[in-house]
mmCIF file of C-alpha atoms and ligand atoms in Angstrom:
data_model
loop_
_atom_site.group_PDB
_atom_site.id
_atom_site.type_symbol
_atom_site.label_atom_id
_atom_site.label_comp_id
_atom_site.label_asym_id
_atom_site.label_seq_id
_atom_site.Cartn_x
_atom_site.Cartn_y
_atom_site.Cartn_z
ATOM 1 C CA UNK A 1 7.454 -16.302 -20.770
ATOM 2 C CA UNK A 2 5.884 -15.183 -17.570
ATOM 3 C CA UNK A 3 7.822 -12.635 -15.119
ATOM 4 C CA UNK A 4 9.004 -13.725 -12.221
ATOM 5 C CA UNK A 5 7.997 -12.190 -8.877
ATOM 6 C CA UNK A 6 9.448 -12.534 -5.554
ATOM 7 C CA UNK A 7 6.418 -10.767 -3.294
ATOM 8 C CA UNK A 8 4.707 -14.177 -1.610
ATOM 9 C CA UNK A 9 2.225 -15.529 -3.840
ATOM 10 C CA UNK A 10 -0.875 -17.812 -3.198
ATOM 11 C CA UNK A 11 0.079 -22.029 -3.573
ATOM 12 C CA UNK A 12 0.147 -22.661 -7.434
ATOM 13 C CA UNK A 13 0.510 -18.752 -8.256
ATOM 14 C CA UNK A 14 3.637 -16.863 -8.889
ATOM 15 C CA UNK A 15 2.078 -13.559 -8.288
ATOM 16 C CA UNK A 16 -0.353 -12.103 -6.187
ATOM 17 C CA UNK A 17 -3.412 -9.785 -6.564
ATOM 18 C CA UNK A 18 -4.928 -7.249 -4.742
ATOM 19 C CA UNK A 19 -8.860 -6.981 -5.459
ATOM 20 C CA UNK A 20 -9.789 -6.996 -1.711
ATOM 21 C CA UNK A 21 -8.322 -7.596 2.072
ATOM 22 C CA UNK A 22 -9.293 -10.751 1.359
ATOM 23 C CA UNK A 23 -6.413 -10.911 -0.684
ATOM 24 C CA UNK A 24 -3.590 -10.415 1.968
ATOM 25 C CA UNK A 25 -4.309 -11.112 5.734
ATOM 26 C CA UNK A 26 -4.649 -9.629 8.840
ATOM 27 C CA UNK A 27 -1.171 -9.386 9.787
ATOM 28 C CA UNK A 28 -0.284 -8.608 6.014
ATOM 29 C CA UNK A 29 -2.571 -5.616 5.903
ATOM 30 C CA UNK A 30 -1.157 -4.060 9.038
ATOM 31 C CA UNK A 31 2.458 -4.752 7.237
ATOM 32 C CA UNK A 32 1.054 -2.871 4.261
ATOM 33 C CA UNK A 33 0.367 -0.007 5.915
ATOM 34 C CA UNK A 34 3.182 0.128 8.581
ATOM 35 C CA UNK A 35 5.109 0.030 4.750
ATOM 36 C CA UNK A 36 3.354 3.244 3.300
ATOM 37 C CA UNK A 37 3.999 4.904 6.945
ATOM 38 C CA UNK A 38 7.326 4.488 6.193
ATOM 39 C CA UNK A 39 6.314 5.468 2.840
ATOM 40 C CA UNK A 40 5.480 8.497 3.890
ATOM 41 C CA UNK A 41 8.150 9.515 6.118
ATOM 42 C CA UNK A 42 10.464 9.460 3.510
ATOM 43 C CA UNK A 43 12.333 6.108 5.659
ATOM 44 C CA UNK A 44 11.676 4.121 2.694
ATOM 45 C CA UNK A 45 14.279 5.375 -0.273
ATOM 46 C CA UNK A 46 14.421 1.879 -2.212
ATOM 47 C CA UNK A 47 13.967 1.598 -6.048
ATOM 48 C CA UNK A 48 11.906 -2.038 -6.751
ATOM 49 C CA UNK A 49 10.234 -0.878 -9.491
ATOM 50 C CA UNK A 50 13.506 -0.081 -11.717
ATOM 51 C CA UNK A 51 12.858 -1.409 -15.189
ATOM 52 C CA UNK A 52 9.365 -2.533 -14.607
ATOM 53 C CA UNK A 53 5.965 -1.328 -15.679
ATOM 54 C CA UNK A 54 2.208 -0.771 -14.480
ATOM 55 C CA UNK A 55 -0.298 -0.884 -16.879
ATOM 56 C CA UNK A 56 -3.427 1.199 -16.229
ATOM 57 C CA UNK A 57 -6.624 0.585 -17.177
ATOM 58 C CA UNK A 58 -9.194 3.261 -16.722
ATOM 59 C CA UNK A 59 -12.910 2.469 -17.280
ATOM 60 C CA UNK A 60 -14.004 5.389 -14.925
ATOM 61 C CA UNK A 61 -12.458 8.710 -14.324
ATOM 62 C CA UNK A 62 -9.742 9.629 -12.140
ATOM 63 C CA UNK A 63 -7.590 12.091 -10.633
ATOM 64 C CA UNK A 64 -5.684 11.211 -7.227
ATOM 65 C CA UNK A 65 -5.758 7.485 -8.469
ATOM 66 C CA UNK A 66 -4.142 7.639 -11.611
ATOM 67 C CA UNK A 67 -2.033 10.404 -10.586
ATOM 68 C CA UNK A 68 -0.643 8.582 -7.381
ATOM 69 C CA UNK A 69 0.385 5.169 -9.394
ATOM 70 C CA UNK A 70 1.606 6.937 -11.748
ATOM 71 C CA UNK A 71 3.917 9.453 -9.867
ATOM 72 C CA UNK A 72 4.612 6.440 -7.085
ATOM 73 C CA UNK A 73 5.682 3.703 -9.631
ATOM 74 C CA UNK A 74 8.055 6.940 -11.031
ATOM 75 C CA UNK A 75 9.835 7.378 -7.380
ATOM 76 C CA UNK A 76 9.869 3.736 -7.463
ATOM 77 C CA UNK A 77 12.411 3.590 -10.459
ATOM 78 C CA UNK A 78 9.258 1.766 -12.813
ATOM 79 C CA UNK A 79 7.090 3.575 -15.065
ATOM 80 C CA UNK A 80 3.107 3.668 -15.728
ATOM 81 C CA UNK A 81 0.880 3.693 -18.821
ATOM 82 C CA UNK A 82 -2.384 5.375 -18.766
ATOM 83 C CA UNK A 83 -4.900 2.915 -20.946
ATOM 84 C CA UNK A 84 -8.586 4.332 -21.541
ATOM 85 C CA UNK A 85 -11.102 2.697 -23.584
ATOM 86 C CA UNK A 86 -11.423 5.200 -26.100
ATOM 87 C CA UNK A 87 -7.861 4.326 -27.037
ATOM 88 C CA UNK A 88 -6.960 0.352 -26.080
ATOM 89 C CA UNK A 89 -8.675 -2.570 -28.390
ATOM 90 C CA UNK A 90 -10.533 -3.180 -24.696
ATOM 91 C CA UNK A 91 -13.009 -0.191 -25.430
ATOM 92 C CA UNK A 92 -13.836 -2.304 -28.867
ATOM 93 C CA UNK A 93 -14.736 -5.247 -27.374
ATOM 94 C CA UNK A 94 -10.970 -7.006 -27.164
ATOM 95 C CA UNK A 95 -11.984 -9.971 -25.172
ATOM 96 C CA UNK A 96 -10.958 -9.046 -20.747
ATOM 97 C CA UNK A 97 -8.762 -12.729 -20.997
ATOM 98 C CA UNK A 98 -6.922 -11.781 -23.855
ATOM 99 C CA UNK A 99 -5.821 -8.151 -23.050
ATOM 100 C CA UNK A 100 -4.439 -9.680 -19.675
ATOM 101 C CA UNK A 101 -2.454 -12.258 -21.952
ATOM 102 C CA UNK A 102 -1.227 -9.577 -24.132
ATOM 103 C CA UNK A 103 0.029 -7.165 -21.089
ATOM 104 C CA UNK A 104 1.808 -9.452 -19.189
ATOM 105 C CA UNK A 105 4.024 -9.562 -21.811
ATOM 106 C CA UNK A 106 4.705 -6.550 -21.236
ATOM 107 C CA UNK A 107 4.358 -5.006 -18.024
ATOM 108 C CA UNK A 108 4.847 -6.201 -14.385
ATOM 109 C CA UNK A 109 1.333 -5.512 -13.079
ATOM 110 C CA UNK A 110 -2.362 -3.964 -14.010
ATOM 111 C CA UNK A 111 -4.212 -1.845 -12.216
ATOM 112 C CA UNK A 112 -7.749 -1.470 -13.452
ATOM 113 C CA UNK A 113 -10.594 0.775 -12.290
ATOM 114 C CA UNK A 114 -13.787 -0.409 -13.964
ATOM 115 C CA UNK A 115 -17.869 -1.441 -13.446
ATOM 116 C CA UNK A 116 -17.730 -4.537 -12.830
ATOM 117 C CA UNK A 117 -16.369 -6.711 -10.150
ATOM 118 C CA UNK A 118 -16.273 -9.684 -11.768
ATOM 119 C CA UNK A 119 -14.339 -8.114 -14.830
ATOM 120 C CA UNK A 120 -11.570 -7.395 -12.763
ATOM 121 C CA UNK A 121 -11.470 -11.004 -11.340
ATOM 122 C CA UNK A 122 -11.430 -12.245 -15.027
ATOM 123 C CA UNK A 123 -8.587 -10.157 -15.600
ATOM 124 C CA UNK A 124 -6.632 -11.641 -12.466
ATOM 125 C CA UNK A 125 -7.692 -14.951 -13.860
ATOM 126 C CA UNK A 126 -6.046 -14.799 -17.350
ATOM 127 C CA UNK A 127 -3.026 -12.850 -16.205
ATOM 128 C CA UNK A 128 0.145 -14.116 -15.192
ATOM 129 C CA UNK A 129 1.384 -10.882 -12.853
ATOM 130 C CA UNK A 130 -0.357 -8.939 -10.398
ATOM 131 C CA UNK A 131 -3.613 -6.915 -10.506
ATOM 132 C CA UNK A 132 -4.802 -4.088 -8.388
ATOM 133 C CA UNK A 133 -8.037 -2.842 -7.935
ATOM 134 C CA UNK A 134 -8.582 0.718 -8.746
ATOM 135 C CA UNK A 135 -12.021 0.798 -7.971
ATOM 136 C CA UNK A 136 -15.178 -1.356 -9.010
ATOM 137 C CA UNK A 137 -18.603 -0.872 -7.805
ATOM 138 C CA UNK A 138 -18.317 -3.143 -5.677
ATOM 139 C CA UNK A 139 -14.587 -1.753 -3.797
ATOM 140 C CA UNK A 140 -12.074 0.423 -3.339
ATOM 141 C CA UNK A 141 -9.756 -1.485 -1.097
ATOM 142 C CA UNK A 142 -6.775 0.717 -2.332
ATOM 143 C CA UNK A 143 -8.619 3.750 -1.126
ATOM 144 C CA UNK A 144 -9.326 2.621 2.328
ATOM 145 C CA UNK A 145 -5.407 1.786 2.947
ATOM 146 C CA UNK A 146 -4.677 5.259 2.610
ATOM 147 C CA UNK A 147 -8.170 6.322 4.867
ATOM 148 C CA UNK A 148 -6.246 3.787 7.120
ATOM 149 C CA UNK A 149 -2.609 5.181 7.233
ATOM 150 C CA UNK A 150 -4.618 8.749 7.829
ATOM 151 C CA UNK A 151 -6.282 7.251 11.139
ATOM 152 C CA UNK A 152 -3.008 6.445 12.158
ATOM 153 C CA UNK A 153 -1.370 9.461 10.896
ATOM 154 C CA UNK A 154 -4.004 11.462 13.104
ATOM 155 C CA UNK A 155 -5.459 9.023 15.535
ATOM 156 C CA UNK A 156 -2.262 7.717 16.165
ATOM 157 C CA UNK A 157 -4.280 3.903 15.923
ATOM 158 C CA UNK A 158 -6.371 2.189 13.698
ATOM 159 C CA UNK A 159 -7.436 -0.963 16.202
ATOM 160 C CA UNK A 160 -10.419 0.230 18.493
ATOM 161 C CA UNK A 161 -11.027 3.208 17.204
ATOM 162 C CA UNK A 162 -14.474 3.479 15.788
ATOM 163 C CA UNK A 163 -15.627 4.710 12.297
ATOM 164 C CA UNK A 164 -19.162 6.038 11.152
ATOM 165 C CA UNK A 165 -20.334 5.793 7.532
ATOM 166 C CA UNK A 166 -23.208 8.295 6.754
ATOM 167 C CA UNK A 167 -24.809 7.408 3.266
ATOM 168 C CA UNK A 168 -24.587 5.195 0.042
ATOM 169 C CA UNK A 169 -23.695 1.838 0.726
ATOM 170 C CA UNK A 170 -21.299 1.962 -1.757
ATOM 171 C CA UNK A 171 -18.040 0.365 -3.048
ATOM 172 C CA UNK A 172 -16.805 2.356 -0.349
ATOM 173 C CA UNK A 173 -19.129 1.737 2.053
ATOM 174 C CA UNK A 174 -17.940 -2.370 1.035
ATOM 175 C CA UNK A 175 -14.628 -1.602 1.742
ATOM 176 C CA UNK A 176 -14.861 -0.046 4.924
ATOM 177 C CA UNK A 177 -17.063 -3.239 6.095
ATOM 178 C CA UNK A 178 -14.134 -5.604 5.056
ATOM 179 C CA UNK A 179 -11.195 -3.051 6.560
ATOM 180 C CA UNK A 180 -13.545 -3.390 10.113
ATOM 181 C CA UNK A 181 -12.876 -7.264 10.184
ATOM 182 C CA UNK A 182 -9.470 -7.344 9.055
ATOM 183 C CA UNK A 183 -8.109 -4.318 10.841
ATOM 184 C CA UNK A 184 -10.353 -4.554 14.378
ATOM 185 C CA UNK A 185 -12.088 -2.098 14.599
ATOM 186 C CA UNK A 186 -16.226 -1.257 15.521
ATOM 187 C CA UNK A 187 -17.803 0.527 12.393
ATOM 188 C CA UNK A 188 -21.379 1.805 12.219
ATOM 189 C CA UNK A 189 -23.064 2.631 9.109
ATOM 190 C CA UNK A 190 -26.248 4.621 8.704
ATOM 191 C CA UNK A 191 -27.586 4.133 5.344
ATOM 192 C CA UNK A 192 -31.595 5.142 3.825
ATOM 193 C CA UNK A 193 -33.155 2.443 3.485
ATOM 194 C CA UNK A 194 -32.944 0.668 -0.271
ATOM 195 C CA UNK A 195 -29.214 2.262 -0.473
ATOM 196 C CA UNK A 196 -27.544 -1.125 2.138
ATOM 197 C CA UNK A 197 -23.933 -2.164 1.481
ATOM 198 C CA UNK A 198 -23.144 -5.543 -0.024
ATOM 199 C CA UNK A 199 -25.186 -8.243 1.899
ATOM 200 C CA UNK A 200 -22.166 -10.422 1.176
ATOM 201 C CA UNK A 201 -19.714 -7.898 2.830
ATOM 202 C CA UNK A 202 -21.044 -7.948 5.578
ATOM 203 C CA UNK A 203 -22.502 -11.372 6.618
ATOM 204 C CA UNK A 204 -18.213 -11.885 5.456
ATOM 205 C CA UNK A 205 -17.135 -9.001 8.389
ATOM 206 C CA UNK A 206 -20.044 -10.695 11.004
ATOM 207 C CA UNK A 207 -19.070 -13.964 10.654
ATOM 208 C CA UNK A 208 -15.245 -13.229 10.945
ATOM 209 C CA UNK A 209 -16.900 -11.747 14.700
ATOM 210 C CA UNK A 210 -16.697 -7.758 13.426
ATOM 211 C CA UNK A 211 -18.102 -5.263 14.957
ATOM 212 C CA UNK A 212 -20.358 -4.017 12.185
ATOM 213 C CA UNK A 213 -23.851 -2.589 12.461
ATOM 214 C CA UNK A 214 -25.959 -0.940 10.326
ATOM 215 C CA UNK A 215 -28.521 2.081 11.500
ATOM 216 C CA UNK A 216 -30.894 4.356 9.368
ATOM 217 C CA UNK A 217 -30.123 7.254 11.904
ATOM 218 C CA UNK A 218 -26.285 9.278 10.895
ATOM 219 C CA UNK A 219 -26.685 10.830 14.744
ATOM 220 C CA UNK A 220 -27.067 7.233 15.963
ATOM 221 C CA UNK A 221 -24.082 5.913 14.243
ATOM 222 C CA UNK A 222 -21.536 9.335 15.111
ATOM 223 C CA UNK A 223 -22.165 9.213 18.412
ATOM 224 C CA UNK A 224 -18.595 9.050 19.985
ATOM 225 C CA UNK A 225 -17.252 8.137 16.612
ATOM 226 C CA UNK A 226 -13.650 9.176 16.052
ATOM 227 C CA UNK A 227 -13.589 9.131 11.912
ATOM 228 C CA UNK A 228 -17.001 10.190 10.736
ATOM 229 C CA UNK A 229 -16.405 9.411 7.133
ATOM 230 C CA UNK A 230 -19.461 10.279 3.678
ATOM 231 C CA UNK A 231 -19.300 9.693 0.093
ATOM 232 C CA UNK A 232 -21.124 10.769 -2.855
ATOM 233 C CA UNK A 233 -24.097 9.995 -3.195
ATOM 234 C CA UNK A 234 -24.546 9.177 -6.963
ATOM 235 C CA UNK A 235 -21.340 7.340 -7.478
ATOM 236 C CA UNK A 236 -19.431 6.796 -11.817
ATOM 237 C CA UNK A 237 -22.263 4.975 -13.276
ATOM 238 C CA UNK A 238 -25.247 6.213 -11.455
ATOM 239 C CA UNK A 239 -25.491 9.812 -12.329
ATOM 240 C CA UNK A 240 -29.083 9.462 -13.950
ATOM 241 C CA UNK A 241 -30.279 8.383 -10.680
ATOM 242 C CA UNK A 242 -28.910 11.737 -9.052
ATOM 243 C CA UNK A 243 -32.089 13.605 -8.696
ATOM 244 C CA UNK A 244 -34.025 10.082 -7.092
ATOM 245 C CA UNK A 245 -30.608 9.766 -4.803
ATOM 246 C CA UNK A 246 -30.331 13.685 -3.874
ATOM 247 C CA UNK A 247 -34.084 12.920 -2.260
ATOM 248 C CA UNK A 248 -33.478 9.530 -0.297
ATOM 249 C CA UNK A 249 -29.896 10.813 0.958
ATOM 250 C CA UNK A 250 -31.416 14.173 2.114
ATOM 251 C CA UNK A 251 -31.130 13.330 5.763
ATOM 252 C CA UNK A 252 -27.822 12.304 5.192
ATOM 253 C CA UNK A 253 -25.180 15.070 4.885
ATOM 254 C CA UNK A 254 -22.464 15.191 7.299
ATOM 255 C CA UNK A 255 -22.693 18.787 8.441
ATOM 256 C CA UNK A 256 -21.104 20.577 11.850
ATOM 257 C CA UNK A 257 -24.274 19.714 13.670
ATOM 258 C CA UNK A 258 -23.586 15.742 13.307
ATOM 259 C CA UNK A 259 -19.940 16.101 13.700
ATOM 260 C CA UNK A 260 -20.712 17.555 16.626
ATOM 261 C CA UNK A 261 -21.904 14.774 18.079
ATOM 262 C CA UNK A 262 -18.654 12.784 17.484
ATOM 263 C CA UNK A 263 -15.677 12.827 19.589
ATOM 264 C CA UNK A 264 -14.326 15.954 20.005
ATOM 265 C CA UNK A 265 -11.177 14.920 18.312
ATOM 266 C CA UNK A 266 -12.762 12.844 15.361
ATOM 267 C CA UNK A 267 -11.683 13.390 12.362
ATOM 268 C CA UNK A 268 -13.803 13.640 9.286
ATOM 269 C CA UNK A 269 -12.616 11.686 5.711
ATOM 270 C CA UNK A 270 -13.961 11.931 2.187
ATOM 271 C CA UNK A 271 -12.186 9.654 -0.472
ATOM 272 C CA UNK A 272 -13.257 12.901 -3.007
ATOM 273 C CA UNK A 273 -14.613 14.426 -5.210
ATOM 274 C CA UNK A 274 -16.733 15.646 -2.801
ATOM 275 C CA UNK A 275 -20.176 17.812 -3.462
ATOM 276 C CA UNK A 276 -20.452 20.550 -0.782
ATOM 277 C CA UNK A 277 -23.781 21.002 -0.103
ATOM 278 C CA UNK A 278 -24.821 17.296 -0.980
ATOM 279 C CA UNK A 279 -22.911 14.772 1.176
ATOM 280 C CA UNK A 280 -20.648 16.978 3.122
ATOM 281 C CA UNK A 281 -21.205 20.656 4.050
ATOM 282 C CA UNK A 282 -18.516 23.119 3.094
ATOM 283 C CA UNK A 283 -17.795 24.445 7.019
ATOM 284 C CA UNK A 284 -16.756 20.493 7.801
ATOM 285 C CA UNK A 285 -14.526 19.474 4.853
ATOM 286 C CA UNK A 286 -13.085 22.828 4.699
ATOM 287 C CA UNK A 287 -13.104 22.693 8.493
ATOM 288 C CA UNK A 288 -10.703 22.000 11.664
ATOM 289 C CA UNK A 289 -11.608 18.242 11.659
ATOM 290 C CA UNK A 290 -11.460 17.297 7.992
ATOM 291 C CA UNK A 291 -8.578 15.042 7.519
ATOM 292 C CA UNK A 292 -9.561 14.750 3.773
ATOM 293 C CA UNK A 293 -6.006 15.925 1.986
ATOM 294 C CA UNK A 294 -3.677 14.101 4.310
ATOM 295 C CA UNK A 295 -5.897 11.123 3.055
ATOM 296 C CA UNK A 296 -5.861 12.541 -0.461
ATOM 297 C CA UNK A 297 -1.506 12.412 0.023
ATOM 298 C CA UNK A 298 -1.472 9.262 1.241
ATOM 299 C CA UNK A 299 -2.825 7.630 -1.783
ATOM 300 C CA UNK A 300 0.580 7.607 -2.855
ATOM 301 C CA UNK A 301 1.745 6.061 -0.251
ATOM 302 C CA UNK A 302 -0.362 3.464 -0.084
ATOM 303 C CA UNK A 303 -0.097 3.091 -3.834
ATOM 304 C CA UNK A 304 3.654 2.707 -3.215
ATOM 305 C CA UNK A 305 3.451 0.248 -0.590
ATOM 306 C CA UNK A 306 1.385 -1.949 -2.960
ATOM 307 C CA UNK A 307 3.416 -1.972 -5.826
ATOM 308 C CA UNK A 308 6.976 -2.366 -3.786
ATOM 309 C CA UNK A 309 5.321 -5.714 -2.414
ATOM 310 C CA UNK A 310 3.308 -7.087 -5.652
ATOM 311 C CA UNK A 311 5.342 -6.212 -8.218
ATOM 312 C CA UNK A 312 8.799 -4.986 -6.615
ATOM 313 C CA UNK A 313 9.137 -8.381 -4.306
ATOM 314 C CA UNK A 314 9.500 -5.914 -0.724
ATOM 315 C CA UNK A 315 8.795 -8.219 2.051
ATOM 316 C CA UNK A 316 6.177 -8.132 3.925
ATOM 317 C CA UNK A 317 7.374 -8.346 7.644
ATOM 318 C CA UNK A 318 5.763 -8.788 11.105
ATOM 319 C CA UNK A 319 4.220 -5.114 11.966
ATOM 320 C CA UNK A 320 3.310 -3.696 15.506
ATOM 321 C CA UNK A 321 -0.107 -3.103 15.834
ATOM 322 C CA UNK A 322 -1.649 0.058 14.292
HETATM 323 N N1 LIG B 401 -10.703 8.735 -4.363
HETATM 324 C C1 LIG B 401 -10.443 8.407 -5.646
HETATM 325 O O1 LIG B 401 -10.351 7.227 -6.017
HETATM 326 O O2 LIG B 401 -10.290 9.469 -6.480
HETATM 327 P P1 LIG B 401 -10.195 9.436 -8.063
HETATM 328 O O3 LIG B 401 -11.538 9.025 -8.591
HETATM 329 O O4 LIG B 401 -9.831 10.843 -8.447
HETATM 330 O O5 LIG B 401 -9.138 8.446 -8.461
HETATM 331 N N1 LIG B 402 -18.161 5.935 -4.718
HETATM 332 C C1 LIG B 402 -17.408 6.780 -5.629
HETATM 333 C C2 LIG B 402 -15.968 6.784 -5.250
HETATM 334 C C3 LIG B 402 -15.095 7.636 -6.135
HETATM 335 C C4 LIG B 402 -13.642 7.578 -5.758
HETATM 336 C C5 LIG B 402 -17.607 6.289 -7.047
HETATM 337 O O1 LIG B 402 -17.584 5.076 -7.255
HETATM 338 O O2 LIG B 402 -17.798 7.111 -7.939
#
């Protein structure tokens, strides 16, 4: 028998997903985060989760994202179940459809971190409660949430205030395209040639009218930035190509020369691990500017926020802008 949900769900769905920001809109997304600000000013002391479960399933490694569902579905009253391949039938070649039959038997939502995109949406397809995306190479929408509550958290805004993305074209990278159109604000990404974000991401963002452009120069695209903002650049998956990255991204490490030529109060975000020395250098995450464990904290929040709405049936209400 399927679980019932109360969060809103798409026509002809009891339950909803969250794979991208396509998946809840505009005014949705700004009540998701003004949520997880509340969150994480302790306002919010409600239980939703009490006798459910989140199943976890881990493809890739991780620290703050297992560790954040797992400790925010515990202060939400639910518990969470670590699942790696090495130990569910999944790892053996359990068919994606039939594992999300199985668990939503269980549990009351899935979040899954894995390669690729597509398995994740075949998982959403075949199961009958919500799924979260913990990462694919394609996004990391949960991730940018929480680089969005720490723009407000510091910037005191998230509308208007402009974002530079030095380096891989990445899930990230994706991510940060699609938070630009729903979330208004001008983004500039300077990526080495061959290493673009998602083609689709972006014509998405441009034709929704966002202010999106991609350089080659990282000076070009920090000037007057006020969240200057780098990942790795071999990402899970790609660490054989670490030596052929390390020489195309060269040019491309956010040091206190470039931040320098942000805004003097920008503030500088890494969704870690981090490399010092390779993407970042040590003087700027370790620096005045780096925002980077505020965003690292409010992974839980975020995390909360999510599962309170998807799985717990919070409402999402009108929000002020951000
Ligand atoms: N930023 C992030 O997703 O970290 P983990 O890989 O540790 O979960
Ligand atoms: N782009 C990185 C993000 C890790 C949180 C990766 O996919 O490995």
């Amino acid at each position: 028998m399927p679980h019932e949900h109360s969060a809103p769900a798409a026509p002809g769905r009891a339950h909803r997903d969250f794979l991208n920001f396509a998946d809840v809109t505009p005014a949705e997304g700004l009540a998701l985060l003004e949520l997880a600000e509340r969150m994480r000013t302790g306002a919010y002391a409600a239980r939703p989760l009490a006798g459910k479960a989140l199943a976890m399933l881990f493809m890739k490694s991780s620290t703050r994202t297992r560790v954040s569902f797992e400790v925010g579905a515990t202060q939400l009253g639910g518990t969470a179940h670590f699942l790696s391949p090495r130990d569910v039938q999944l790892g053996r070649g359990e068919p994606i459809a039939d594992t999300a039959r199985v668990l939503s038997r269980y549990v009351h939502g899935i979040m899954i971190r894995t390669f690729a995109h597509a398995d994740v949406e075949l998982l959403a397809a075949h199961a009958d409660i919500p799924v979260i995306n913990g990462l694919t190479d394609l996004s990391h929408p949960c991730q940018l949430l929480a680089d969005l509550l720490t723009m407000r958290q510091h910037l005191g805004a998230v509308r208007g205030k402009a974002v530079a993305w030095i380096g891989d074209g990445n899930n990230m990278a994706n991510s940060w395209i699609e938070a630009a159109a729903h979330f208004d604000f001008p983004l500039r990404l300077a990526c080495p040639e061959g290493y673009d974000p998602d083609p689709g991401f972006l014509a998405a963002a441009r034709a929704r009218g966002a202010d999106v452009r991609l350089l080659r120069d990282p000076r070009e695209a920090v000037e007057g930035a006020e969240v200057v903002t780098t990942d790795v650049w071999a990402s899970m998956g790609q660490e054989e190509e670490h030596a052929r990255r390390s020489v195309a991204f060269a040019l491309y490490q956010v040091d206190a020369p470039l931040m320098a030529r942000a805004a003097p109060h920008a503030i500088f975000l890494h969704c870690l691990p981090a490399h010092r020395g390779e993407e970042v250098a040590a003087e700027v995450i370790d620096g005045a500017q780096s925002a980077v464990w505020d965003e690292a904290e409010n992974r839980l929040h975020v995390q909360k926020a999510i599962m309170a709405v998807l799985m717990g049936g919070e409402p999402l209400g009108a929000a002020p802008a951000p």
